[in-house]
Amino acid sequence: MSVRRLAAEQPDGFQFNPENRKWADAQLKKYPAGREQSAVLPLLWRAQEQCDGWLPEPAIRHVAEFLNMPYIRVYEVATFYTMFNLEPVGKYLVQVCKTTPCWLRGSDELERVCFEEIGSPESISSDGNFTWRQVECLGACVNAPIVQINADFHEDLNSQSFRALLSKLRAGETVTAGSHVGRHASEPVEIEKSANANEKSANEEQETLQFKKPE
Ligand code: FES
């Protein structure tokens, strides 16, 4: 398990913006009276979103005050869950799955692309666009190898398609999440090939029958 510390440089303060404050007030109503502190995870997550993908110390403190919780308890939550980024990250957070199915399907190649295109893990690329890290199973092994970029899964990648994907993001182009080999959901990759093969063999059979008919 990695050591997770707060960033050395922190902003002066944090407040939910009016929209998020309204949203946070509404979250509290989801919980029974006296159990509002159960909203700590979604509130920290919203604070992270408001801070461009990372969770500064003043935001942790603000959530603690908002929920009337001891600061240390919110600090424990923020430093325990790796979905909370304690340091600033790039515009796109690239999470490369390195667990066995993705590894067997080429995640080493994707990691190499990250080193070449972005730099060392957890650093922000020089253009501010990317931060990348290695993660464990993202729960979509059937479409391995998988890379999560912000909230989206990109599937069935190889080094070429992954490099092209990063280029598009860098250029500000819209990208489509999901399979990068064009398959629907997790259907077998061979389905089109099999369908074509079946069609071909049916046609050949038909031709043979037609040829035999005159006899
Ligand atoms: S091993 Fe990569 S998604 Fe499961």
mmCIF file with all atom_site columns, C-alpha atoms and ligand atoms in Angstrom:
data_model
loop_
_atom_site.group_PDB
_atom_site.id
_atom_site.type_symbol
_atom_site.label_atom_id
_atom_site.label_alt_id
_atom_site.label_comp_id
_atom_site.label_asym_id
_atom_site.label_entity_id
_atom_site.label_seq_id
_atom_site.pdbx_PDB_ins_code
_atom_site.Cartn_x
_atom_site.Cartn_y
_atom_site.Cartn_z
_atom_site.occupancy
_atom_site.B_iso_or_equiv
_atom_site.pdbx_formal_charge
_atom_site.auth_seq_id
_atom_site.auth_comp_id
_atom_site.auth_asym_id
_atom_site.auth_atom_id
_atom_site.pdbx_PDB_model_num
ATOM   1   C  CA  . MET A 1 1   ? 0.000   0.000   0.000   1.00 0.00 ? 1   MET A CA  1
ATOM   2   C  CA  . SER A 1 2   ? 1.331   3.394   -0.945  1.00 0.00 ? 2   SER A CA  1
ATOM   3   C  CA  . VAL A 1 3   ? 1.991   6.200   1.520   1.00 0.00 ? 3   VAL A CA  1
ATOM   4   C  CA  . ARG A 1 4   ? -0.491  8.962   0.829   1.00 0.00 ? 4   ARG A CA  1
ATOM   5   C  CA  . ARG A 1 5   ? 0.358   12.438  2.008   1.00 0.00 ? 5   ARG A CA  1
ATOM   6   C  CA  . LEU A 1 6   ? -1.222  15.822  1.411   1.00 0.00 ? 6   LEU A CA  1
ATOM   7   C  CA  . ALA A 1 7   ? 0.416   18.017  -1.211  1.00 0.00 ? 7   ALA A CA  1
ATOM   8   C  CA  . ALA A 1 8   ? 3.183   20.290  0.042   1.00 0.00 ? 8   ALA A CA  1
ATOM   9   C  CA  . GLU A 1 9   ? 1.583   23.318  -1.617  1.00 0.00 ? 9   GLU A CA  1
ATOM   10  C  CA  . GLN A 1 10  ? -2.023  24.068  -0.742  1.00 0.00 ? 10  GLN A CA  1
ATOM   11  C  CA  . PRO A 1 11  ? -4.485  26.794  -1.699  1.00 0.00 ? 11  PRO A CA  1
ATOM   12  C  CA  . ASP A 1 12  ? -5.463  29.344  0.945   1.00 0.00 ? 12  ASP A CA  1
ATOM   13  C  CA  . GLY A 1 13  ? -9.011  28.142  1.328   1.00 0.00 ? 13  GLY A CA  1
ATOM   14  C  CA  . PHE A 1 14  ? -11.972 26.257  -0.094  1.00 0.00 ? 14  PHE A CA  1
ATOM   15  C  CA  . GLN A 1 15  ? -15.730 26.742  -0.136  1.00 0.00 ? 15  GLN A CA  1
ATOM   16  C  CA  . PHE A 1 16  ? -18.292 24.838  -2.148  1.00 0.00 ? 16  PHE A CA  1
ATOM   17  C  CA  . ASN A 1 17  ? -19.428 27.094  -4.975  1.00 0.00 ? 17  ASN A CA  1
ATOM   18  C  CA  . PRO A 1 18  ? -23.153 28.009  -4.874  1.00 0.00 ? 18  PRO A CA  1
ATOM   19  C  CA  . GLU A 1 19  ? -24.175 25.170  -7.182  1.00 0.00 ? 19  GLU A CA  1
ATOM   20  C  CA  . ASN A 1 20  ? -22.238 22.565  -5.226  1.00 0.00 ? 20  ASN A CA  1
ATOM   21  C  CA  . ARG A 1 21  ? -23.414 23.983  -1.918  1.00 0.00 ? 21  ARG A CA  1
ATOM   22  C  CA  . LYS A 1 22  ? -27.013 23.536  -3.048  1.00 0.00 ? 22  LYS A CA  1
ATOM   23  C  CA  . TRP A 1 23  ? -26.198 20.003  -4.189  1.00 0.00 ? 23  TRP A CA  1
ATOM   24  C  CA  . ALA A 1 24  ? -24.461 19.210  -0.876  1.00 0.00 ? 24  ALA A CA  1
ATOM   25  C  CA  . ASP A 1 25  ? -27.451 20.459  1.137   1.00 0.00 ? 25  ASP A CA  1
ATOM   26  C  CA  . ALA A 1 26  ? -29.678 18.147  -0.906  1.00 0.00 ? 26  ALA A CA  1
ATOM   27  C  CA  . GLN A 1 27  ? -27.368 15.166  -0.258  1.00 0.00 ? 27  GLN A CA  1
ATOM   28  C  CA  . LEU A 1 28  ? -27.827 15.492  3.482   1.00 0.00 ? 28  LEU A CA  1
ATOM   29  C  CA  . LYS A 1 29  ? -31.568 14.961  3.102   1.00 0.00 ? 29  LYS A CA  1
ATOM   30  C  CA  . LYS A 1 30  ? -30.902 11.450  1.770   1.00 0.00 ? 30  LYS A CA  1
ATOM   31  C  CA  . TYR A 1 31  ? -29.751 10.265  5.180   1.00 0.00 ? 31  TYR A CA  1
ATOM   32  C  CA  . PRO A 1 32  ? -31.695 9.762   8.420   1.00 0.00 ? 32  PRO A CA  1
ATOM   33  C  CA  . ALA A 1 33  ? -31.408 12.519  10.994  1.00 0.00 ? 33  ALA A CA  1
ATOM   34  C  CA  . GLY A 1 34  ? -28.133 12.169  12.840  1.00 0.00 ? 34  GLY A CA  1
ATOM   35  C  CA  . ARG A 1 35  ? -26.552 10.075  10.030  1.00 0.00 ? 35  ARG A CA  1
ATOM   36  C  CA  . GLU A 1 36  ? -25.682 12.932  7.655   1.00 0.00 ? 36  GLU A CA  1
ATOM   37  C  CA  . GLN A 1 37  ? -21.977 12.208  8.084   1.00 0.00 ? 37  GLN A CA  1
ATOM   38  C  CA  . SER A 1 38  ? -22.519 9.188   5.829   1.00 0.00 ? 38  SER A CA  1
ATOM   39  C  CA  . ALA A 1 39  ? -22.409 11.727  2.978   1.00 0.00 ? 39  ALA A CA  1
ATOM   40  C  CA  . VAL A 1 40  ? -18.685 12.195  3.477   1.00 0.00 ? 40  VAL A CA  1
ATOM   41  C  CA  . LEU A 1 41  ? -17.655 10.248  0.362   1.00 0.00 ? 41  LEU A CA  1
ATOM   42  C  CA  . PRO A 1 42  ? -19.902 12.005  -2.183  1.00 0.00 ? 42  PRO A CA  1
ATOM   43  C  CA  . LEU A 1 43  ? -19.082 15.388  -0.655  1.00 0.00 ? 43  LEU A CA  1
ATOM   44  C  CA  . LEU A 1 44  ? -15.340 14.792  -0.864  1.00 0.00 ? 44  LEU A CA  1
ATOM   45  C  CA  . TRP A 1 45  ? -15.816 13.607  -4.434  1.00 0.00 ? 45  TRP A CA  1
ATOM   46  C  CA  . ARG A 1 46  ? -17.727 16.754  -5.369  1.00 0.00 ? 46  ARG A CA  1
ATOM   47  C  CA  . ALA A 1 47  ? -15.051 18.886  -3.708  1.00 0.00 ? 47  ALA A CA  1
ATOM   48  C  CA  . GLN A 1 48  ? -12.425 17.080  -5.778  1.00 0.00 ? 48  GLN A CA  1
ATOM   49  C  CA  . GLU A 1 49  ? -14.390 17.751  -8.957  1.00 0.00 ? 49  GLU A CA  1
ATOM   50  C  CA  . GLN A 1 50  ? -14.631 21.430  -8.063  1.00 0.00 ? 50  GLN A CA  1
ATOM   51  C  CA  . CYS A 1 51  ? -10.824 21.523  -7.628  1.00 0.00 ? 51  CYS A CA  1
ATOM   52  C  CA  . ASP A 1 52  ? -10.031 20.185  -11.103 1.00 0.00 ? 52  ASP A CA  1
ATOM   53  C  CA  . GLY A 1 53  ? -9.509  16.609  -10.016 1.00 0.00 ? 53  GLY A CA  1
ATOM   54  C  CA  . TRP A 1 54  ? -7.597  16.829  -6.758  1.00 0.00 ? 54  TRP A CA  1
ATOM   55  C  CA  . LEU A 1 55  ? -8.478  17.266  -3.090  1.00 0.00 ? 55  LEU A CA  1
ATOM   56  C  CA  . PRO A 1 56  ? -6.664  20.089  -1.287  1.00 0.00 ? 56  PRO A CA  1
ATOM   57  C  CA  . GLU A 1 57  ? -6.432  20.137  2.487   1.00 0.00 ? 57  GLU A CA  1
ATOM   58  C  CA  . PRO A 1 58  ? -8.805  23.141  2.848   1.00 0.00 ? 58  PRO A CA  1
ATOM   59  C  CA  . ALA A 1 59  ? -11.447 21.137  0.964   1.00 0.00 ? 59  ALA A CA  1
ATOM   60  C  CA  . ILE A 1 60  ? -11.092 18.249  3.419   1.00 0.00 ? 60  ILE A CA  1
ATOM   61  C  CA  . ARG A 1 61  ? -11.419 20.733  6.262   1.00 0.00 ? 61  ARG A CA  1
ATOM   62  C  CA  . HIS A 1 62  ? -14.472 22.366  4.649   1.00 0.00 ? 62  HIS A CA  1
ATOM   63  C  CA  . VAL A 1 63  ? -16.247 19.005  4.277   1.00 0.00 ? 63  VAL A CA  1
ATOM   64  C  CA  . ALA A 1 64  ? -15.467 18.188  7.928   1.00 0.00 ? 64  ALA A CA  1
ATOM   65  C  CA  . GLU A 1 65  ? -16.988 21.490  9.047   1.00 0.00 ? 65  GLU A CA  1
ATOM   66  C  CA  . PHE A 1 66  ? -19.950 21.083  6.713   1.00 0.00 ? 66  PHE A CA  1
ATOM   67  C  CA  . LEU A 1 67  ? -20.727 17.650  8.152   1.00 0.00 ? 67  LEU A CA  1
ATOM   68  C  CA  . ASN A 1 68  ? -19.833 18.622  11.705  1.00 0.00 ? 68  ASN A CA  1
ATOM   69  C  CA  . MET A 1 69  ? -17.265 15.814  11.784  1.00 0.00 ? 69  MET A CA  1
ATOM   70  C  CA  . PRO A 1 70  ? -13.870 15.759  13.492  1.00 0.00 ? 70  PRO A CA  1
ATOM   71  C  CA  . TYR A 1 71  ? -11.295 16.816  10.890  1.00 0.00 ? 71  TYR A CA  1
ATOM   72  C  CA  . ILE A 1 72  ? -9.189  13.699  11.519  1.00 0.00 ? 72  ILE A CA  1
ATOM   73  C  CA  . ARG A 1 73  ? -12.051 11.407  10.515  1.00 0.00 ? 73  ARG A CA  1
ATOM   74  C  CA  . VAL A 1 74  ? -12.504 13.123  7.156   1.00 0.00 ? 74  VAL A CA  1
ATOM   75  C  CA  . TYR A 1 75  ? -8.725  13.216  6.707   1.00 0.00 ? 75  TYR A CA  1
ATOM   76  C  CA  . GLU A 1 76  ? -8.631  9.437   7.290   1.00 0.00 ? 76  GLU A CA  1
ATOM   77  C  CA  . VAL A 1 77  ? -11.237 8.878   4.577   1.00 0.00 ? 77  VAL A CA  1
ATOM   78  C  CA  . ALA A 1 78  ? -9.520  11.184  2.088   1.00 0.00 ? 78  ALA A CA  1
ATOM   79  C  CA  . THR A 1 79  ? -6.113  9.580   2.595   1.00 0.00 ? 79  THR A CA  1
ATOM   80  C  CA  . PHE A 1 80  ? -7.440  5.994   2.598   1.00 0.00 ? 80  PHE A CA  1
ATOM   81  C  CA  . TYR A 1 81  ? -9.287  5.907   -0.739  1.00 0.00 ? 81  TYR A CA  1
ATOM   82  C  CA  . THR A 1 82  ? -7.004  6.165   -3.756  1.00 0.00 ? 82  THR A CA  1
ATOM   83  C  CA  . MET A 1 83  ? -9.825  7.698   -5.807  1.00 0.00 ? 83  MET A CA  1
ATOM   84  C  CA  . PHE A 1 84  ? -9.025  10.910  -3.969  1.00 0.00 ? 84  PHE A CA  1
ATOM   85  C  CA  . ASN A 1 85  ? -6.023  12.633  -5.483  1.00 0.00 ? 85  ASN A CA  1
ATOM   86  C  CA  . LEU A 1 86  ? -4.020  14.422  -2.849  1.00 0.00 ? 86  LEU A CA  1
ATOM   87  C  CA  . GLU A 1 87  ? -1.801  16.169  -5.394  1.00 0.00 ? 87  GLU A CA  1
ATOM   88  C  CA  . PRO A 1 88  ? -2.840  18.204  -8.456  1.00 0.00 ? 88  PRO A CA  1
ATOM   89  C  CA  . VAL A 1 89  ? -3.371  16.122  -11.615 1.00 0.00 ? 89  VAL A CA  1
ATOM   90  C  CA  . GLY A 1 90  ? -3.524  16.882  -15.323 1.00 0.00 ? 90  GLY A CA  1
ATOM   91  C  CA  . LYS A 1 91  ? -6.740  17.649  -17.172 1.00 0.00 ? 91  LYS A CA  1
ATOM   92  C  CA  . TYR A 1 92  ? -6.990  13.961  -18.044 1.00 0.00 ? 92  TYR A CA  1
ATOM   93  C  CA  . LEU A 1 93  ? -6.240  11.347  -15.398 1.00 0.00 ? 93  LEU A CA  1
ATOM   94  C  CA  . VAL A 1 94  ? -5.121  8.216   -17.252 1.00 0.00 ? 94  VAL A CA  1
ATOM   95  C  CA  . GLN A 1 95  ? -5.375  4.991   -15.238 1.00 0.00 ? 95  GLN A CA  1
ATOM   96  C  CA  . VAL A 1 96  ? -3.784  1.971   -16.883 1.00 0.00 ? 96  VAL A CA  1
ATOM   97  C  CA  . CYS A 1 97  ? -4.946  -1.413  -15.621 1.00 0.00 ? 97  CYS A CA  1
ATOM   98  C  CA  . LYS A 1 98  ? -2.007  -3.766  -15.037 1.00 0.00 ? 98  LYS A CA  1
ATOM   99  C  CA  . THR A 1 99  ? -3.798  -6.759  -13.522 1.00 0.00 ? 99  THR A CA  1
ATOM   100 C  CA  . THR A 1 100 ? -3.324  -10.160 -15.202 1.00 0.00 ? 100 THR A CA  1
ATOM   101 C  CA  . PRO A 1 101 ? -6.008  -10.134 -17.974 1.00 0.00 ? 101 PRO A CA  1
ATOM   102 C  CA  . CYS A 1 102 ? -4.983  -6.643  -19.131 1.00 0.00 ? 102 CYS A CA  1
ATOM   103 C  CA  . TRP A 1 103 ? -1.311  -7.529  -18.772 1.00 0.00 ? 103 TRP A CA  1
ATOM   104 C  CA  . LEU A 1 104 ? -1.783  -10.653 -20.905 1.00 0.00 ? 104 LEU A CA  1
ATOM   105 C  CA  . ARG A 1 105 ? -3.558  -8.506  -23.504 1.00 0.00 ? 105 ARG A CA  1
ATOM   106 C  CA  . GLY A 1 106 ? -0.788  -5.917  -23.802 1.00 0.00 ? 106 GLY A CA  1
ATOM   107 C  CA  . SER A 1 107 ? -0.944  -3.384  -20.967 1.00 0.00 ? 107 SER A CA  1
ATOM   108 C  CA  . ASP A 1 108 ? 2.874   -3.281  -20.875 1.00 0.00 ? 108 ASP A CA  1
ATOM   109 C  CA  . GLU A 1 109 ? 2.697   -1.621  -24.297 1.00 0.00 ? 109 GLU A CA  1
ATOM   110 C  CA  . LEU A 1 110 ? 0.167   0.919   -23.048 1.00 0.00 ? 110 LEU A CA  1
ATOM   111 C  CA  . GLU A 1 111 ? 2.380   1.697   -20.095 1.00 0.00 ? 111 GLU A CA  1
ATOM   112 C  CA  . ARG A 1 112 ? 5.304   2.273   -22.465 1.00 0.00 ? 112 ARG A CA  1
ATOM   113 C  CA  . VAL A 1 113 ? 3.153   4.758   -24.420 1.00 0.00 ? 113 VAL A CA  1
ATOM   114 C  CA  . CYS A 1 114 ? 2.422   6.591   -21.156 1.00 0.00 ? 114 CYS A CA  1
ATOM   115 C  CA  . PHE A 1 115 ? 6.121   6.930   -20.391 1.00 0.00 ? 115 PHE A CA  1
ATOM   116 C  CA  . GLU A 1 116 ? 6.791   8.222   -23.903 1.00 0.00 ? 116 GLU A CA  1
ATOM   117 C  CA  . GLU A 1 117 ? 3.791   10.524  -24.289 1.00 0.00 ? 117 GLU A CA  1
ATOM   118 C  CA  . ILE A 1 118 ? 3.215   11.735  -20.732 1.00 0.00 ? 118 ILE A CA  1
ATOM   119 C  CA  . GLY A 1 119 ? 6.278   11.121  -18.559 1.00 0.00 ? 119 GLY A CA  1
ATOM   120 C  CA  . SER A 1 120 ? 6.775   9.469   -15.208 1.00 0.00 ? 120 SER A CA  1
ATOM   121 C  CA  . PRO A 1 121 ? 3.774   8.157   -13.248 1.00 0.00 ? 121 PRO A CA  1
ATOM   122 C  CA  . GLU A 1 122 ? 1.886   10.674  -11.092 1.00 0.00 ? 122 GLU A CA  1
ATOM   123 C  CA  . SER A 1 123 ? 3.604   13.654  -12.718 1.00 0.00 ? 123 SER A CA  1
ATOM   124 C  CA  . ILE A 1 124 ? 1.695   16.198  -14.816 1.00 0.00 ? 124 ILE A CA  1
ATOM   125 C  CA  . SER A 1 125 ? 2.693   16.311  -18.485 1.00 0.00 ? 125 SER A CA  1
ATOM   126 C  CA  . SER A 1 126 ? 4.480   19.470  -19.592 1.00 0.00 ? 126 SER A CA  1
ATOM   127 C  CA  . ASP A 1 127 ? 1.347   20.708  -21.419 1.00 0.00 ? 127 ASP A CA  1
ATOM   128 C  CA  . GLY A 1 128 ? -0.790  20.172  -18.300 1.00 0.00 ? 128 GLY A CA  1
ATOM   129 C  CA  . ASN A 1 129 ? -3.030  17.701  -20.072 1.00 0.00 ? 129 ASN A CA  1
ATOM   130 C  CA  . PHE A 1 130 ? -2.188  14.348  -18.516 1.00 0.00 ? 130 PHE A CA  1
ATOM   131 C  CA  . THR A 1 131 ? -1.315  12.488  -15.359 1.00 0.00 ? 131 THR A CA  1
ATOM   132 C  CA  . TRP A 1 132 ? -1.077  8.718   -15.492 1.00 0.00 ? 132 TRP A CA  1
ATOM   133 C  CA  . ARG A 1 133 ? -0.848  5.888   -13.034 1.00 0.00 ? 133 ARG A CA  1
ATOM   134 C  CA  . GLN A 1 134 ? -0.971  2.128   -12.880 1.00 0.00 ? 134 GLN A CA  1
ATOM   135 C  CA  . VAL A 1 135 ? -4.072  0.639   -11.248 1.00 0.00 ? 135 VAL A CA  1
ATOM   136 C  CA  . GLU A 1 136 ? -5.439  -2.776  -10.385 1.00 0.00 ? 136 GLU A CA  1
ATOM   137 C  CA  . CYS A 1 137 ? -8.412  -4.444  -12.108 1.00 0.00 ? 137 CYS A CA  1
ATOM   138 C  CA  . LEU A 1 138 ? -10.982 -1.927  -13.343 1.00 0.00 ? 138 LEU A CA  1
ATOM   139 C  CA  . GLY A 1 139 ? -13.635 -4.629  -13.591 1.00 0.00 ? 139 GLY A CA  1
ATOM   140 C  CA  . ALA A 1 140 ? -13.887 -4.757  -17.374 1.00 0.00 ? 140 ALA A CA  1
ATOM   141 C  CA  . CYS A 1 141 ? -11.398 -7.567  -18.062 1.00 0.00 ? 141 CYS A CA  1
ATOM   142 C  CA  . VAL A 1 142 ? -13.445 -9.036  -20.916 1.00 0.00 ? 142 VAL A CA  1
ATOM   143 C  CA  . ASN A 1 143 ? -12.494 -6.012  -23.038 1.00 0.00 ? 143 ASN A CA  1
ATOM   144 C  CA  . ALA A 1 144 ? -8.849  -5.939  -21.927 1.00 0.00 ? 144 ALA A CA  1
ATOM   145 C  CA  . PRO A 1 145 ? -6.632  -4.046  -22.045 1.00 0.00 ? 145 PRO A CA  1
ATOM   146 C  CA  . ILE A 1 146 ? -8.494  -1.213  -20.339 1.00 0.00 ? 146 ILE A CA  1
ATOM   147 C  CA  . VAL A 1 147 ? -7.514  2.380   -19.653 1.00 0.00 ? 147 VAL A CA  1
ATOM   148 C  CA  . GLN A 1 148 ? -9.762  4.682   -17.639 1.00 0.00 ? 148 GLN A CA  1
ATOM   149 C  CA  . ILE A 1 149 ? -9.506  8.345   -18.616 1.00 0.00 ? 149 ILE A CA  1
ATOM   150 C  CA  . ASN A 1 150 ? -11.382 10.562  -16.165 1.00 0.00 ? 150 ASN A CA  1
ATOM   151 C  CA  . ALA A 1 151 ? -14.789 8.872   -15.928 1.00 0.00 ? 151 ALA A CA  1
ATOM   152 C  CA  . ASP A 1 152 ? -14.622 6.862   -19.172 1.00 0.00 ? 152 ASP A CA  1
ATOM   153 C  CA  . PHE A 1 153 ? -13.343 3.383   -19.982 1.00 0.00 ? 153 PHE A CA  1
ATOM   154 C  CA  . HIS A 1 154 ? -11.377 2.893   -23.209 1.00 0.00 ? 154 HIS A CA  1
ATOM   155 C  CA  . GLU A 1 155 ? -11.252 -0.763  -24.179 1.00 0.00 ? 155 GLU A CA  1
ATOM   156 C  CA  . ASP A 1 156 ? -9.550  -3.189  -26.589 1.00 0.00 ? 156 ASP A CA  1
ATOM   157 C  CA  . LEU A 1 157 ? -6.614  -0.802  -26.925 1.00 0.00 ? 157 LEU A CA  1
ATOM   158 C  CA  . ASN A 1 158 ? -3.206  -1.390  -28.442 1.00 0.00 ? 158 ASN A CA  1
ATOM   159 C  CA  . SER A 1 159 ? -0.228  0.938   -28.562 1.00 0.00 ? 159 SER A CA  1
ATOM   160 C  CA  . GLN A 1 160 ? -1.342  2.558   -31.851 1.00 0.00 ? 160 GLN A CA  1
ATOM   161 C  CA  . SER A 1 161 ? -4.953  3.195   -30.876 1.00 0.00 ? 161 SER A CA  1
ATOM   162 C  CA  . PHE A 1 162 ? -3.916  4.390   -27.420 1.00 0.00 ? 162 PHE A CA  1
ATOM   163 C  CA  . ARG A 1 163 ? -1.352  6.808   -28.826 1.00 0.00 ? 163 ARG A CA  1
ATOM   164 C  CA  . ALA A 1 164 ? -3.963  8.130   -31.269 1.00 0.00 ? 164 ALA A CA  1
ATOM   165 C  CA  . LEU A 1 165 ? -6.434  8.545   -28.405 1.00 0.00 ? 165 LEU A CA  1
ATOM   166 C  CA  . LEU A 1 166 ? -3.976  10.641  -26.391 1.00 0.00 ? 166 LEU A CA  1
ATOM   167 C  CA  . SER A 1 167 ? -3.241  12.771  -29.470 1.00 0.00 ? 167 SER A CA  1
ATOM   168 C  CA  . LYS A 1 168 ? -6.936  13.481  -29.956 1.00 0.00 ? 168 LYS A CA  1
ATOM   169 C  CA  . LEU A 1 169 ? -7.363  14.485  -26.323 1.00 0.00 ? 169 LEU A CA  1
ATOM   170 C  CA  . ARG A 1 170 ? -4.296  16.699  -26.542 1.00 0.00 ? 170 ARG A CA  1
ATOM   171 C  CA  . ALA A 1 171 ? -5.783  18.393  -29.618 1.00 0.00 ? 171 ALA A CA  1
ATOM   172 C  CA  . GLY A 1 172 ? -9.086  18.967  -27.794 1.00 0.00 ? 172 GLY A CA  1
ATOM   173 C  CA  . GLU A 1 173 ? -11.008 16.599  -30.047 1.00 0.00 ? 173 GLU A CA  1
ATOM   174 C  CA  . THR A 1 174 ? -14.016 14.621  -28.873 1.00 0.00 ? 174 THR A CA  1
ATOM   175 C  CA  . VAL A 1 175 ? -13.270 10.957  -28.269 1.00 0.00 ? 175 VAL A CA  1
ATOM   176 C  CA  . THR A 1 176 ? -15.621 8.013   -27.951 1.00 0.00 ? 176 THR A CA  1
ATOM   177 C  CA  . ALA A 1 177 ? -15.386 5.755   -24.935 1.00 0.00 ? 177 ALA A CA  1
ATOM   178 C  CA  . GLY A 1 178 ? -15.787 1.985   -25.140 1.00 0.00 ? 178 GLY A CA  1
ATOM   179 C  CA  . SER A 1 179 ? -14.216 -0.533  -27.478 1.00 0.00 ? 179 SER A CA  1
ATOM   180 C  CA  . HIS A 1 180 ? -11.538 0.711   -29.863 1.00 0.00 ? 180 HIS A CA  1
ATOM   181 C  CA  . VAL A 1 181 ? -11.970 -2.237  -32.225 1.00 0.00 ? 181 VAL A CA  1
ATOM   182 C  CA  . GLY A 1 182 ? -15.596 -1.426  -32.904 1.00 0.00 ? 182 GLY A CA  1
ATOM   183 C  CA  . ARG A 1 183 ? -17.244 -4.302  -31.123 1.00 0.00 ? 183 ARG A CA  1
ATOM   184 C  CA  . HIS A 1 184 ? -20.542 -3.752  -29.342 1.00 0.00 ? 184 HIS A CA  1
ATOM   185 C  CA  . ALA A 1 185 ? -20.216 -4.069  -25.548 1.00 0.00 ? 185 ALA A CA  1
ATOM   186 C  CA  . SER A 1 186 ? -18.418 -7.358  -24.882 1.00 0.00 ? 186 SER A CA  1
ATOM   187 C  CA  . GLU A 1 187 ? -19.641 -9.429  -27.783 1.00 0.00 ? 187 GLU A CA  1
ATOM   188 C  CA  . PRO A 1 188 ? -17.076 -11.906 -29.165 1.00 0.00 ? 188 PRO A CA  1
ATOM   189 C  CA  . VAL A 1 189 ? -14.540 -10.224 -31.445 1.00 0.00 ? 189 VAL A CA  1
ATOM   190 C  CA  . GLU A 1 190 ? -14.913 -13.089 -33.899 1.00 0.00 ? 190 GLU A CA  1
ATOM   191 C  CA  . ILE A 1 191 ? -18.663 -12.681 -34.305 1.00 0.00 ? 191 ILE A CA  1
ATOM   192 C  CA  . GLU A 1 192 ? -18.447 -10.689 -37.525 1.00 0.00 ? 192 GLU A CA  1
ATOM   193 C  CA  . LYS A 1 193 ? -15.848 -13.018 -38.949 1.00 0.00 ? 193 LYS A CA  1
ATOM   194 C  CA  . SER A 1 194 ? -17.968 -16.056 -38.046 1.00 0.00 ? 194 SER A CA  1
ATOM   195 C  CA  . ALA A 1 195 ? -21.058 -14.452 -39.542 1.00 0.00 ? 195 ALA A CA  1
ATOM   196 C  CA  . ASN A 1 196 ? -19.154 -13.779 -42.764 1.00 0.00 ? 196 ASN A CA  1
ATOM   197 C  CA  . ALA A 1 197 ? -17.769 -17.308 -42.769 1.00 0.00 ? 197 ALA A CA  1
ATOM   198 C  CA  . ASN A 1 198 ? -21.249 -18.766 -42.295 1.00 0.00 ? 198 ASN A CA  1
ATOM   199 C  CA  . GLU A 1 199 ? -22.592 -16.595 -45.099 1.00 0.00 ? 199 GLU A CA  1
ATOM   200 C  CA  . LYS A 1 200 ? -19.731 -17.636 -47.360 1.00 0.00 ? 200 LYS A CA  1
ATOM   201 C  CA  . SER A 1 201 ? -20.197 -21.323 -46.684 1.00 0.00 ? 201 SER A CA  1
ATOM   202 C  CA  . ALA A 1 202 ? -23.977 -20.977 -47.239 1.00 0.00 ? 202 ALA A CA  1
ATOM   203 C  CA  . ASN A 1 203 ? -23.287 -19.274 -50.577 1.00 0.00 ? 203 ASN A CA  1
ATOM   204 C  CA  . GLU A 1 204 ? -20.809 -21.982 -51.565 1.00 0.00 ? 204 GLU A CA  1
ATOM   205 C  CA  . GLU A 1 205 ? -23.329 -24.648 -50.650 1.00 0.00 ? 205 GLU A CA  1
ATOM   206 C  CA  . GLN A 1 206 ? -25.963 -22.872 -52.732 1.00 0.00 ? 206 GLN A CA  1
ATOM   207 C  CA  . GLU A 1 207 ? -23.578 -22.632 -55.687 1.00 0.00 ? 207 GLU A CA  1
ATOM   208 C  CA  . THR A 1 208 ? -22.804 -26.354 -55.376 1.00 0.00 ? 208 THR A CA  1
ATOM   209 C  CA  . LEU A 1 209 ? -26.493 -27.211 -55.308 1.00 0.00 ? 209 LEU A CA  1
ATOM   210 C  CA  . GLN A 1 210 ? -27.148 -25.014 -58.319 1.00 0.00 ? 210 GLN A CA  1
ATOM   211 C  CA  . PHE A 1 211 ? -24.262 -26.694 -60.123 1.00 0.00 ? 211 PHE A CA  1
ATOM   212 C  CA  . LYS A 1 212 ? -25.588 -30.136 -59.282 1.00 0.00 ? 212 LYS A CA  1
ATOM   213 C  CA  . LYS A 1 213 ? -29.203 -29.433 -60.221 1.00 0.00 ? 213 LYS A CA  1
ATOM   214 C  CA  . PRO A 1 214 ? -28.827 -30.064 -63.967 1.00 0.00 ? 214 PRO A CA  1
ATOM   215 C  CA  . GLU A 1 215 ? -27.493 -33.575 -63.260 1.00 0.00 ? 215 GLU A CA  1
HETATM 216 S  S1  . FES B 2 .   ? -7.667  -6.962  -15.404 1.00 0.00 ? 1   FES B S1  1
HETATM 217 FE FE1 . FES B 2 .   ? -7.877  -5.044  -16.387 1.00 0.00 ? 1   FES B FE1 1
HETATM 218 S  S2  . FES B 2 .   ? -10.004 -4.653  -16.165 1.00 0.00 ? 1   FES B S2  1
HETATM 219 FE FE2 . FES B 2 .   ? -9.726  -6.493  -15.063 1.00 0.00 ? 1   FES B FE2 1
#
